[in-house]
mmCIF file of C-alpha atoms in Angstrom:
data_model
loop_
_atom_site.group_PDB
_atom_site.id
_atom_site.type_symbol
_atom_site.label_atom_id
_atom_site.label_comp_id
_atom_site.label_asym_id
_atom_site.label_seq_id
_atom_site.Cartn_x
_atom_site.Cartn_y
_atom_site.Cartn_z
ATOM 1 C CA UNK A 1 0.000 0.000 0.000
ATOM 2 C CA UNK A 2 1.223 3.492 -0.861
ATOM 3 C CA UNK A 3 2.142 5.359 2.347
ATOM 4 C CA UNK A 4 2.063 8.916 0.960
ATOM 5 C CA UNK A 5 -1.600 9.988 0.893
ATOM 6 C CA UNK A 6 -1.297 12.358 -2.085
ATOM 7 C CA UNK A 7 0.553 9.751 -4.143
ATOM 8 C CA UNK A 8 -1.955 7.081 -3.153
ATOM 9 C CA UNK A 9 -4.861 9.245 -4.313
ATOM 10 C CA UNK A 10 -3.043 10.026 -7.569
ATOM 11 C CA UNK A 11 -2.219 6.362 -8.282
ATOM 12 C CA UNK A 12 -5.764 5.292 -7.493
ATOM 13 C CA UNK A 13 -7.149 7.941 -9.845
ATOM 14 C CA UNK A 14 -4.696 7.041 -12.626
ATOM 15 C CA UNK A 15 -5.410 3.334 -12.181
ATOM 16 C CA UNK A 16 -9.191 3.700 -12.372
ATOM 17 C CA UNK A 17 -9.129 6.142 -15.302
ATOM 18 C CA UNK A 18 -6.583 3.963 -17.136
ATOM 19 C CA UNK A 19 -8.642 0.810 -16.659
ATOM 20 C CA UNK A 20 -11.858 2.471 -17.856
ATOM 21 C CA UNK A 21 -10.277 4.374 -20.748
ATOM 22 C CA UNK A 22 -8.124 1.581 -22.137
ATOM 23 C CA UNK A 23 -10.934 -0.926 -21.597
ATOM 24 C CA UNK A 24 -13.156 1.299 -23.732
ATOM 25 C CA UNK A 25 -10.524 1.412 -26.494
ATOM 26 C CA UNK A 26 -10.316 -2.405 -26.472
ATOM 27 C CA UNK A 27 -14.115 -2.734 -26.675
ATOM 28 C CA UNK A 28 -14.469 -0.275 -29.568
ATOM 29 C CA UNK A 29 -11.685 -1.818 -31.676
ATOM 30 C CA UNK A 30 -12.912 -5.329 -30.877
ATOM 31 C CA UNK A 31 -16.549 -4.566 -31.754
ATOM 32 C CA UNK A 32 -16.202 -2.387 -34.875
ATOM 33 C CA UNK A 33 -14.958 -4.427 -37.822
ATOM 34 C CA UNK A 34 -13.902 -1.316 -39.786
ATOM 35 C CA UNK A 35 -11.369 -0.519 -37.046
ATOM 36 C CA UNK A 36 -9.649 -3.901 -37.185
ATOM 37 C CA UNK A 37 -6.705 -2.717 -39.301
ATOM 38 C CA UNK A 38 -2.961 -3.235 -38.914
ATOM 39 C CA UNK A 39 -2.510 0.207 -37.379
ATOM 40 C CA UNK A 40 -5.353 -0.337 -34.930
ATOM 41 C CA UNK A 41 -3.960 -3.766 -34.021
ATOM 42 C CA UNK A 42 -0.969 -1.961 -32.489
ATOM 43 C CA UNK A 43 -3.297 0.593 -30.847
ATOM 44 C CA UNK A 44 -5.336 -2.304 -29.416
ATOM 45 C CA UNK A 45 -2.155 -3.887 -28.030
ATOM 46 C CA UNK A 46 -1.123 -0.506 -26.605
ATOM 47 C CA UNK A 47 -4.474 -0.281 -24.827
ATOM 48 C CA UNK A 48 -4.144 -3.841 -23.456
ATOM 49 C CA UNK A 49 -0.653 -3.140 -22.073
ATOM 50 C CA UNK A 50 -1.743 0.199 -20.587
ATOM 51 C CA UNK A 51 -4.796 -1.535 -19.093
ATOM 52 C CA UNK A 52 -2.519 -4.051 -17.346
ATOM 53 C CA UNK A 53 -0.226 -1.206 -16.256
ATOM 54 C CA UNK A 54 -3.174 0.730 -14.827
ATOM 55 C CA UNK A 55 -4.299 -2.370 -12.936
ATOM 56 C CA UNK A 56 -0.832 -2.761 -11.400
ATOM 57 C CA UNK A 57 -0.781 0.930 -10.430
ATOM 58 C CA UNK A 58 -4.104 0.497 -8.635
ATOM 59 C CA UNK A 59 -2.883 -2.650 -6.865
ATOM 60 C CA UNK A 60 0.355 -0.942 -5.793
ATOM 61 C CA UNK A 61 -1.688 1.882 -4.333
ATOM 62 C CA UNK A 62 -4.104 -0.308 -2.379
ATOM 63 C CA UNK A 63 -2.471 -3.723 -1.754
ATOM 64 C CA UNK A 64 -0.564 -4.273 1.501
ATOM 65 C CA UNK A 65 2.873 -5.952 1.640
ATOM 66 C CA UNK A 66 4.005 -8.399 4.330
ATOM 67 C CA UNK A 67 5.709 -6.691 7.269
ATOM 68 C CA UNK A 68 8.338 -7.812 8.040
ATOM 69 C CA UNK A 69 9.358 -9.093 4.608
ATOM 70 C CA UNK A 70 10.307 -12.781 4.956
ATOM 71 C CA UNK A 71 13.810 -13.832 3.910
ATOM 72 C CA UNK A 72 12.599 -16.534 1.509
ATOM 73 C CA UNK A 73 11.130 -16.906 -1.977
ATOM 74 C CA UNK A 74 8.133 -14.726 -1.085
ATOM 75 C CA UNK A 75 10.490 -12.003 0.141
ATOM 76 C CA UNK A 76 12.408 -12.172 -3.128
ATOM 77 C CA UNK A 77 9.175 -11.798 -5.088
ATOM 78 C CA UNK A 78 8.102 -8.821 -2.964
ATOM 79 C CA UNK A 79 11.441 -7.009 -3.287
ATOM 80 C CA UNK A 80 12.579 -7.969 -6.787
ATOM 81 C CA UNK A 81 9.264 -7.982 -8.632
ATOM 82 C CA UNK A 82 7.037 -5.597 -6.662
ATOM 83 C CA UNK A 83 9.096 -3.021 -4.744
ATOM 84 C CA UNK A 84 11.590 -2.681 -7.618
ATOM 85 C CA UNK A 85 8.651 -1.907 -9.961
ATOM 86 C CA UNK A 86 9.900 -4.667 -12.283
ATOM 87 C CA UNK A 87 6.407 -5.738 -13.397
ATOM 88 C CA UNK A 88 5.167 -2.160 -13.772
ATOM 89 C CA UNK A 89 8.175 -0.860 -15.707
ATOM 90 C CA UNK A 90 8.171 -4.032 -17.811
ATOM 91 C CA UNK A 91 4.711 -3.046 -19.064
ATOM 92 C CA UNK A 92 5.847 0.550 -19.550
ATOM 93 C CA UNK A 93 8.789 -0.574 -21.724
ATOM 94 C CA UNK A 94 6.541 -2.942 -23.709
ATOM 95 C CA UNK A 95 4.277 0.061 -24.300
ATOM 96 C CA UNK A 96 7.305 2.067 -25.496
ATOM 97 C CA UNK A 97 8.371 -0.552 -28.027
ATOM 98 C CA UNK A 98 4.786 -1.003 -29.182
ATOM 99 C CA UNK A 99 4.601 2.759 -29.815
ATOM 100 C CA UNK A 100 7.872 2.434 -31.742
ATOM 101 C CA UNK A 101 6.367 -0.430 -33.807
ATOM 102 C CA UNK A 102 3.199 1.585 -34.457
ATOM 103 C CA UNK A 103 5.261 4.575 -35.568
ATOM 104 C CA UNK A 104 7.415 2.484 -37.899
ATOM 105 C CA UNK A 105 4.298 0.816 -39.364
ATOM 106 C CA UNK A 106 2.990 4.268 -40.301
ATOM 107 C CA UNK A 107 6.448 5.345 -41.498
ATOM 108 C CA UNK A 108 6.789 2.439 -43.928
ATOM 109 C CA UNK A 109 3.150 2.750 -45.079
ATOM 110 C CA UNK A 110 3.501 6.466 -45.916
ATOM 111 C CA UNK A 111 7.150 6.868 -46.928
ATOM 112 C CA UNK A 112 7.660 3.441 -48.581
ATOM 113 C CA UNK A 113 4.138 2.329 -49.630
ATOM 114 C CA UNK A 114 5.291 -0.310 -52.146
ATOM 115 C CA UNK A 115 7.587 -1.978 -49.615
ATOM 116 C CA UNK A 116 4.718 -1.845 -47.129
ATOM 117 C CA UNK A 117 2.354 -3.661 -49.479
ATOM 118 C CA UNK A 118 5.000 -6.281 -50.236
ATOM 119 C CA UNK A 119 5.843 -6.830 -46.574
ATOM 120 C CA UNK A 120 2.213 -7.424 -45.577
ATOM 121 C CA UNK A 121 1.072 -9.185 -48.753
ATOM 122 C CA UNK A 122 1.108 -12.592 -47.016
ATOM 123 C CA UNK A 123 0.053 -13.459 -43.455
ATOM 124 C CA UNK A 124 -0.381 -9.844 -42.219
ATOM 125 C CA UNK A 125 -1.910 -10.860 -38.872
ATOM 126 C CA UNK A 126 0.890 -13.325 -38.198
ATOM 127 C CA UNK A 127 3.497 -10.651 -38.913
ATOM 128 C CA UNK A 128 1.804 -8.102 -36.649
ATOM 129 C CA UNK A 129 1.635 -10.765 -33.930
ATOM 130 C CA UNK A 130 5.342 -11.511 -34.403
ATOM 131 C CA UNK A 131 6.227 -7.813 -33.980
ATOM 132 C CA UNK A 132 4.166 -7.639 -30.779
ATOM 133 C CA UNK A 133 5.862 -10.793 -29.454
ATOM 134 C CA UNK A 134 9.276 -9.230 -30.131
ATOM 135 C CA UNK A 135 8.204 -6.143 -28.115
ATOM 136 C CA UNK A 136 7.546 -8.396 -25.110
ATOM 137 C CA UNK A 137 10.772 -10.389 -25.453
ATOM 138 C CA UNK A 138 12.997 -7.318 -25.831
ATOM 139 C CA UNK A 139 11.331 -5.596 -22.866
ATOM 140 C CA UNK A 140 11.761 -8.666 -20.637
ATOM 141 C CA UNK A 141 15.477 -8.874 -21.470
ATOM 142 C CA UNK A 142 15.994 -5.156 -20.803
ATOM 143 C CA UNK A 143 14.058 -4.999 -17.518
ATOM 144 C CA UNK A 144 15.744 -8.049 -15.959
ATOM 145 C CA UNK A 145 18.194 -5.456 -14.614
ATOM 146 C CA UNK A 146 15.479 -4.267 -12.181
ATOM 147 C CA UNK A 147 15.606 -7.646 -10.444
ATOM 148 C CA UNK A 148 19.002 -6.686 -8.957
ATOM 149 C CA UNK A 149 17.998 -3.313 -7.494
ATOM 150 C CA UNK A 150 16.546 -4.523 -4.159
ATOM 151 C CA UNK A 151 17.238 -7.277 -1.639
ATOM 152 C CA UNK A 152 15.762 -8.517 1.649
ATOM 153 C CA UNK A 153 17.678 -7.303 4.670
ATOM 154 C CA UNK A 154 16.455 -7.132 8.266
ATOM 155 C CA UNK A 155 12.851 -7.832 7.346
ATOM 156 C CA UNK A 156 12.594 -5.065 4.739
ATOM 157 C CA UNK A 157 13.504 -4.369 1.131
ATOM 158 C CA UNK A 158 16.677 -2.296 0.823
ATOM 159 C CA UNK A 159 18.488 -0.951 -2.208
ATOM 160 C CA UNK A 160 21.334 -3.075 -3.496
ATOM 161 C CA UNK A 161 22.698 -0.217 -5.592
ATOM 162 C CA UNK A 162 26.295 -1.187 -4.853
ATOM 163 C CA UNK A 163 25.880 -4.070 -7.290
ATOM 164 C CA UNK A 164 24.747 -1.931 -10.179
ATOM 165 C CA UNK A 165 26.816 -1.738 -13.339
ATOM 166 C CA UNK A 166 27.363 1.718 -14.825
ATOM 167 C CA UNK A 167 27.908 0.311 -18.300
ATOM 168 C CA UNK A 168 24.818 -1.906 -18.135
ATOM 169 C CA UNK A 169 22.709 0.887 -16.644
ATOM 170 C CA UNK A 170 23.699 3.330 -19.401
ATOM 171 C CA UNK A 171 23.053 0.656 -22.048
ATOM 172 C CA UNK A 172 19.567 -0.020 -20.644
ATOM 173 C CA UNK A 173 18.732 3.698 -20.549
ATOM 174 C CA UNK A 174 19.831 3.925 -24.180
ATOM 175 C CA UNK A 175 17.849 0.871 -25.299
ATOM 176 C CA UNK A 176 14.604 1.614 -23.492
ATOM 177 C CA UNK A 177 14.450 5.372 -24.056
ATOM 178 C CA UNK A 178 17.129 7.130 -26.123
ATOM 179 C CA UNK A 179 17.089 4.721 -29.068
ATOM 180 C CA UNK A 180 13.262 4.474 -29.410
ATOM 181 C CA UNK A 181 12.899 8.266 -29.084
ATOM 182 C CA UNK A 182 15.586 8.925 -31.719
ATOM 183 C CA UNK A 183 14.047 6.446 -34.182
ATOM 184 C CA UNK A 184 10.516 7.785 -33.646
ATOM 185 C CA UNK A 185 11.671 11.388 -33.979
ATOM 186 C CA UNK A 186 13.340 10.564 -37.314
ATOM 187 C CA UNK A 187 10.212 8.722 -38.478
ATOM 188 C CA UNK A 188 7.867 11.604 -37.608
ATOM 189 C CA UNK A 189 10.087 14.119 -39.415
ATOM 190 C CA UNK A 190 10.165 11.945 -42.554
ATOM 191 C CA UNK A 191 6.399 11.313 -42.399
ATOM 192 C CA UNK A 192 5.760 15.053 -42.052
ATOM 193 C CA UNK A 193 7.911 15.818 -45.084
ATOM 194 C CA UNK A 194 6.263 13.069 -47.142
ATOM 195 C CA UNK A 195 2.739 14.241 -46.269
ATOM 196 C CA UNK A 196 3.580 17.808 -47.249
ATOM 197 C CA UNK A 197 5.048 16.633 -50.556
ATOM 198 C CA UNK A 198 2.017 14.409 -51.161
ATOM 199 C CA UNK A 199 -0.352 17.307 -50.528
ATOM 200 C CA UNK A 200 1.609 19.475 -52.968
ATOM 201 C CA UNK A 201 1.468 16.746 -55.649
ATOM 202 C CA UNK A 202 -2.266 16.133 -55.300
ATOM 203 C CA UNK A 203 -3.427 19.717 -54.790
ATOM 204 C CA UNK A 204 -7.099 20.563 -54.225
ATOM 205 C CA UNK A 205 -9.608 18.323 -55.954
ATOM 206 C CA UNK A 206 -11.340 20.031 -58.948
ATOM 207 C CA UNK A 207 -15.013 20.915 -58.523
ATOM 208 C CA UNK A 208 -17.340 18.263 -59.941
ATOM 209 C CA UNK A 209 -19.276 20.524 -62.333
ATOM 210 C CA UNK A 210 -19.961 20.202 -66.035
ATOM 211 C CA UNK A 211 -20.116 16.942 -68.011
ATOM 212 C CA UNK A 212 -19.996 13.556 -66.307
ATOM 213 C CA UNK A 213 -16.540 12.868 -67.731
ATOM 214 C CA UNK A 214 -15.156 15.841 -65.801
ATOM 215 C CA UNK A 215 -16.621 14.528 -62.562
ATOM 216 C CA UNK A 216 -15.235 11.069 -63.276
ATOM 217 C CA UNK A 217 -11.773 12.487 -63.946
ATOM 218 C CA UNK A 218 -11.860 14.353 -60.642
ATOM 219 C CA UNK A 219 -12.614 11.224 -58.580
ATOM 220 C CA UNK A 220 -9.039 9.822 -58.342
ATOM 221 C CA UNK A 221 -7.716 13.199 -57.189
ATOM 222 C CA UNK A 222 -10.545 13.446 -54.663
ATOM 223 C CA UNK A 223 -9.809 9.952 -53.380
ATOM 224 C CA UNK A 224 -6.118 10.779 -52.989
ATOM 225 C CA UNK A 225 -6.985 13.959 -51.109
ATOM 226 C CA UNK A 226 -9.280 11.973 -48.805
ATOM 227 C CA UNK A 227 -6.504 9.417 -48.198
ATOM 228 C CA UNK A 228 -4.047 12.187 -47.373
ATOM 229 C CA UNK A 229 -6.526 13.707 -44.919
ATOM 230 C CA UNK A 230 -6.925 10.353 -43.177
ATOM 231 C CA UNK A 231 -3.161 9.886 -43.008
ATOM 232 C CA UNK A 232 -2.674 13.410 -41.648
ATOM 233 C CA UNK A 233 -5.296 12.779 -38.977
ATOM 234 C CA UNK A 234 -3.577 9.562 -37.853
ATOM 235 C CA UNK A 235 -0.171 11.248 -38.010
ATOM 236 C CA UNK A 236 -1.287 14.183 -35.837
ATOM 237 C CA UNK A 237 -2.816 11.805 -33.307
ATOM 238 C CA UNK A 238 0.345 9.681 -33.115
ATOM 239 C CA UNK A 239 2.524 12.796 -32.884
ATOM 240 C CA UNK A 240 0.544 13.956 -29.832
ATOM 241 C CA UNK A 241 0.916 10.465 -28.317
ATOM 242 C CA UNK A 242 4.681 10.666 -28.928
ATOM 243 C CA UNK A 243 5.042 14.157 -27.398
ATOM 244 C CA UNK A 244 2.999 13.048 -24.378
ATOM 245 C CA UNK A 245 5.257 10.009 -24.039
ATOM 246 C CA UNK A 246 8.315 12.303 -24.060
ATOM 247 C CA UNK A 247 6.882 14.595 -21.374
ATOM 248 C CA UNK A 248 5.890 11.676 -19.118
ATOM 249 C CA UNK A 249 9.060 9.596 -19.529
ATOM 250 C CA UNK A 250 11.985 12.033 -19.759
ATOM 251 C CA UNK A 251 12.297 13.036 -16.042
ATOM 252 C CA UNK A 252 12.317 9.419 -14.847
ATOM 253 C CA UNK A 253 14.839 8.306 -17.453
ATOM 254 C CA UNK A 254 17.197 11.199 -16.636
ATOM 255 C CA UNK A 255 17.043 10.216 -12.948
ATOM 256 C CA UNK A 256 17.583 6.559 -13.860
ATOM 257 C CA UNK A 257 20.643 7.456 -15.944
ATOM 258 C CA UNK A 258 22.135 9.587 -13.139
ATOM 259 C CA UNK A 259 21.487 6.766 -10.667
ATOM 260 C CA UNK A 260 23.458 4.342 -12.823
ATOM 261 C CA UNK A 261 26.278 6.878 -13.148
ATOM 262 C CA UNK A 262 26.720 6.743 -9.377
ATOM 263 C CA UNK A 263 24.224 9.211 -7.939
ATOM 264 C CA UNK A 264 23.053 8.066 -4.486
ATOM 265 C CA UNK A 265 19.351 8.117 -5.168
ATOM 266 C CA UNK A 266 16.845 7.538 -2.381
ATOM 267 C CA UNK A 267 13.815 5.838 -3.886
ATOM 268 C CA UNK A 268 11.477 7.698 -1.520
ATOM 269 C CA UNK A 269 12.630 11.157 -2.671
ATOM 270 C CA UNK A 270 9.744 13.364 -3.843
ATOM 271 C CA UNK A 271 11.221 14.033 -7.291
ATOM 272 C CA UNK A 272 11.714 10.315 -7.966
ATOM 273 C CA UNK A 273 8.151 9.559 -6.842
ATOM 274 C CA UNK A 274 6.908 12.421 -9.034
ATOM 275 C CA UNK A 275 8.803 10.997 -12.035
ATOM 276 C CA UNK A 276 7.277 7.552 -11.456
ATOM 277 C CA UNK A 277 3.851 9.182 -11.191
ATOM 278 C CA UNK A 278 4.406 10.943 -14.523
ATOM 279 C CA UNK A 279 5.328 7.638 -16.182
ATOM 280 C CA UNK A 280 2.252 6.044 -14.613
ATOM 281 C CA UNK A 281 0.005 8.815 -15.947
ATOM 282 C CA UNK A 282 1.070 7.896 -19.470
ATOM 283 C CA UNK A 283 -1.104 4.771 -19.105
ATOM 284 C CA UNK A 284 -4.336 6.765 -18.940
ATOM 285 C CA UNK A 285 -3.802 9.684 -21.347
ATOM 286 C CA UNK A 286 -3.805 7.823 -24.682
ATOM 287 C CA UNK A 287 -7.577 7.067 -24.675
ATOM 288 C CA UNK A 288 -8.224 10.786 -24.098
ATOM 289 C CA UNK A 289 -6.013 11.606 -27.093
ATOM 290 C CA UNK A 290 -7.851 9.062 -29.257
ATOM 291 C CA UNK A 291 -11.225 10.501 -28.206
ATOM 292 C CA UNK A 292 -10.280 14.072 -29.173
ATOM 293 C CA UNK A 293 -7.854 13.608 -32.083
ATOM 294 C CA UNK A 294 -8.529 10.212 -33.745
ATOM 295 C CA UNK A 295 -11.485 10.569 -36.093
ATOM 296 C CA UNK A 296 -11.754 6.845 -36.800
ATOM 297 C CA UNK A 297 -11.950 6.051 -33.077
ATOM 298 C CA UNK A 298 -14.696 8.642 -32.539
ATOM 299 C CA UNK A 299 -16.634 7.107 -35.415
ATOM 300 C CA UNK A 300 -16.179 3.631 -33.923
ATOM 301 C CA UNK A 301 -17.252 4.944 -30.518
ATOM 302 C CA UNK A 302 -20.479 6.339 -31.975
ATOM 303 C CA UNK A 303 -21.120 3.127 -33.876
ATOM 304 C CA UNK A 304 -20.559 1.000 -30.768
ATOM 305 C CA UNK A 305 -22.939 2.869 -28.474
ATOM 306 C CA UNK A 306 -25.354 4.734 -30.750
ATOM 307 C CA UNK A 307 -26.166 1.610 -32.759
ATOM 308 C CA UNK A 308 -26.916 -0.283 -29.554
ATOM 309 C CA UNK A 309 -29.230 2.488 -28.386
ATOM 310 C CA UNK A 310 -31.003 2.596 -31.752
ATOM 311 C CA UNK A 311 -31.350 -1.194 -31.669
ATOM 312 C CA UNK A 312 -32.902 -1.045 -28.196
ATOM 313 C CA UNK A 313 -35.322 1.699 -29.321
ATOM 314 C CA UNK A 314 -36.336 -0.302 -32.390
ATOM 315 C CA UNK A 315 -36.868 -3.400 -30.254
ATOM 316 C CA UNK A 316 -38.961 -1.380 -27.809
ATOM 317 C CA UNK A 317 -41.100 0.016 -30.644
ATOM 318 C CA UNK A 318 -41.559 -3.465 -32.099
ATOM 319 C CA UNK A 319 -42.705 -4.849 -28.723
ATOM 320 C CA UNK A 320 -45.135 -1.935 -28.312
ATOM 321 C CA UNK A 321 -46.633 -2.500 -31.787
ATOM 322 C CA UNK A 322 -47.040 -6.235 -31.129
ATOM 323 C CA UNK A 323 -48.818 -5.491 -27.855
ATOM 324 C CA UNK A 324 -51.121 -3.016 -29.632
ATOM 325 C CA UNK A 325 -51.940 -5.508 -32.401
ATOM 326 C CA UNK A 326 -52.670 -8.272 -29.907
ATOM 327 C CA UNK A 327 -54.964 -6.015 -27.970
#
């Protein structure tokens, strides 16, 4: 259980909002067949991982730990998996690499469309599943380092920072943050340039006036303009997700890097707890971004709930008419 009242309230709020928001994203993508695309497969996985992360945040806030911590296998689990935030940060890193995969999927689709079509010509679902599996495996390998950060001593979990490796710590910080950020930043710059060039090539669609042949000739240009609009909408949404990720993750990763360079960090310091809280908040903000900036998700949201309401109203009217006819 979280001892600091303010942090406990914050974690509880983030956990509940993250569970509800990401659960909603999973329901919408799972229910609406038009949303079951390759891009949305990664968004669905992102929501699942953030849902698990939000659940862990809520449990960390409310669940009590054994006191004193036993010096046995249970004590190792408590210190190495729970107190070290191994499980929580494992999900955070999986979310990072999934965002990297989502970004690169959009990068290849927009900047190298022919290679994209060739790559996903056969077994697209299997290939998306393989990429997601790689995200999990890479994250597990990277976060194994967290298992060495705490040990059981005198009935409590204490930092075993003297065993940390500066080289390994710097490498992990590079792999889980610097490298993904650099690759995504490059991808977003290239996508932005390509979308601007595509808009310049297509230009505004001609007005569909005059003979039918003129209208027919304008259709391909209009379709291309519509495709570019859809791509720009997805790009803007993902760019906001990326910037939010940067804001939430950067303080914690800077602290983590300084810790591995030899800084004597106390894990109960307010700035460290604030940085962990910022990382945790990243689990619940993505559904809000989708709701405001992702047109396809808003459409799926309306279809999921409005159609159900209309179906219930039609059923109610049908029952009323049957009752009237029988009477």
